[in-house]
Amino acid sequence: KENSQDPRKIFGDKLVEAGIDSQKADWIALDVGMDAVGKEYLMRWGMKGKQLKIVERLIADFYLGRLI
């Protein structure tokens, strides 16, 4: 069965699972859909260390279509 859910929603849900505040996750998910998220962007949102690495990996998965 094909998953027709918006990839940004799936991405946002994965961010929440990784411990990101849901409101922050929603904003990041919107911006990732516009290809506007990079390391500096994430650091401005207060991400660092292990959390930053997890989110960067999720972003790569998003762009490679691995979240669906």
mmCIF file of C-alpha atoms in Angstrom:
data_model
loop_
_atom_site.group_PDB
_atom_site.id
_atom_site.type_symbol
_atom_site.label_atom_id
_atom_site.label_comp_id
_atom_site.label_asym_id
_atom_site.label_seq_id
_atom_site.Cartn_x
_atom_site.Cartn_y
_atom_site.Cartn_z
ATOM 1 C CA LYS A 1 0.000 0.000 0.000
ATOM 2 C CA GLU A 2 1.385 3.376 -1.010
ATOM 3 C CA ASN A 3 1.681 6.057 1.665
ATOM 4 C CA SER A 4 0.120 9.266 0.348
ATOM 5 C CA GLN A 5 0.805 11.336 3.461
ATOM 6 C CA ASP A 6 2.615 14.644 2.935
ATOM 7 C CA PRO A 7 6.363 13.989 3.296
ATOM 8 C CA ARG A 8 6.709 17.188 5.354
ATOM 9 C CA LYS A 9 4.211 15.803 7.878
ATOM 10 C CA ILE A 10 6.128 12.529 8.081
ATOM 11 C CA PHE A 11 9.345 14.529 8.524
ATOM 12 C CA GLY A 12 7.780 16.651 11.280
ATOM 13 C CA ASP A 13 6.588 13.527 13.079
ATOM 14 C CA LYS A 14 10.118 12.084 12.915
ATOM 15 C CA LEU A 15 11.480 15.300 14.415
ATOM 16 C CA VAL A 16 9.050 15.008 17.321
ATOM 17 C CA GLU A 17 10.105 11.365 17.788
ATOM 18 C CA ALA A 18 13.703 12.654 17.959
ATOM 19 C CA GLY A 19 12.760 14.961 20.835
ATOM 20 C CA ILE A 20 12.108 18.218 18.995
ATOM 21 C CA ASP A 21 9.273 20.379 20.314
ATOM 22 C CA SER A 22 6.213 19.837 18.083
ATOM 23 C CA GLN A 23 5.761 23.512 17.195
ATOM 24 C CA LYS A 24 9.435 23.839 16.284
ATOM 25 C CA ALA A 25 9.211 20.588 14.309
ATOM 26 C CA ASP A 26 6.273 21.941 12.299
ATOM 27 C CA TRP A 27 8.208 25.080 11.317
ATOM 28 C CA ILE A 28 11.308 23.119 10.381
ATOM 29 C CA ALA A 29 9.189 20.692 8.338
ATOM 30 C CA LEU A 30 7.662 23.573 6.388
ATOM 31 C CA ASP A 31 11.070 25.075 5.703
ATOM 32 C CA VAL A 32 12.653 21.759 4.727
ATOM 33 C CA GLY A 33 9.969 21.461 2.043
ATOM 34 C CA MET A 34 11.260 24.720 0.564
ATOM 35 C CA ASP A 35 14.881 23.538 0.711
ATOM 36 C CA ALA A 36 15.610 26.277 3.259
ATOM 37 C CA VAL A 37 17.187 24.216 6.052
ATOM 38 C CA GLY A 38 20.904 23.886 6.661
ATOM 39 C CA LYS A 39 23.241 23.502 9.606
ATOM 40 C CA GLU A 40 23.246 27.226 10.466
ATOM 41 C CA TYR A 41 19.442 27.294 10.337
ATOM 42 C CA LEU A 42 19.250 24.359 12.747
ATOM 43 C CA MET A 43 21.792 25.911 15.094
ATOM 44 C CA ARG A 44 19.699 29.100 15.203
ATOM 45 C CA TRP A 45 16.842 26.882 16.418
ATOM 46 C CA GLY A 46 19.115 25.781 19.269
ATOM 47 C CA MET A 47 20.147 22.382 17.972
ATOM 48 C CA LYS A 48 23.572 21.046 18.752
ATOM 49 C CA GLY A 49 25.477 17.855 19.331
ATOM 50 C CA LYS A 50 23.653 14.561 18.980
ATOM 51 C CA GLN A 51 20.304 16.224 18.305
ATOM 52 C CA LEU A 52 21.792 18.231 15.430
ATOM 53 C CA LYS A 53 23.264 15.065 13.896
ATOM 54 C CA ILE A 54 19.930 13.242 14.161
ATOM 55 C CA VAL A 55 18.056 16.096 12.489
ATOM 56 C CA GLU A 56 20.670 16.391 9.733
ATOM 57 C CA ARG A 57 20.278 12.661 9.053
ATOM 58 C CA LEU A 58 16.481 13.032 8.919
ATOM 59 C CA ILE A 59 16.866 15.918 6.461
ATOM 60 C CA ALA A 60 19.055 13.767 4.222
ATOM 61 C CA ASP A 61 16.470 10.984 4.419
ATOM 62 C CA PHE A 62 13.732 13.499 3.553
ATOM 63 C CA TYR A 63 15.529 14.712 0.425
ATOM 64 C CA LEU A 64 16.379 11.161 -0.641
ATOM 65 C CA GLY A 65 12.755 10.042 -0.215
ATOM 66 C CA ARG A 66 13.545 7.546 2.530
ATOM 67 C CA LEU A 67 10.890 8.716 4.997
ATOM 68 C CA ILE A 68 7.940 7.439 3.000
#
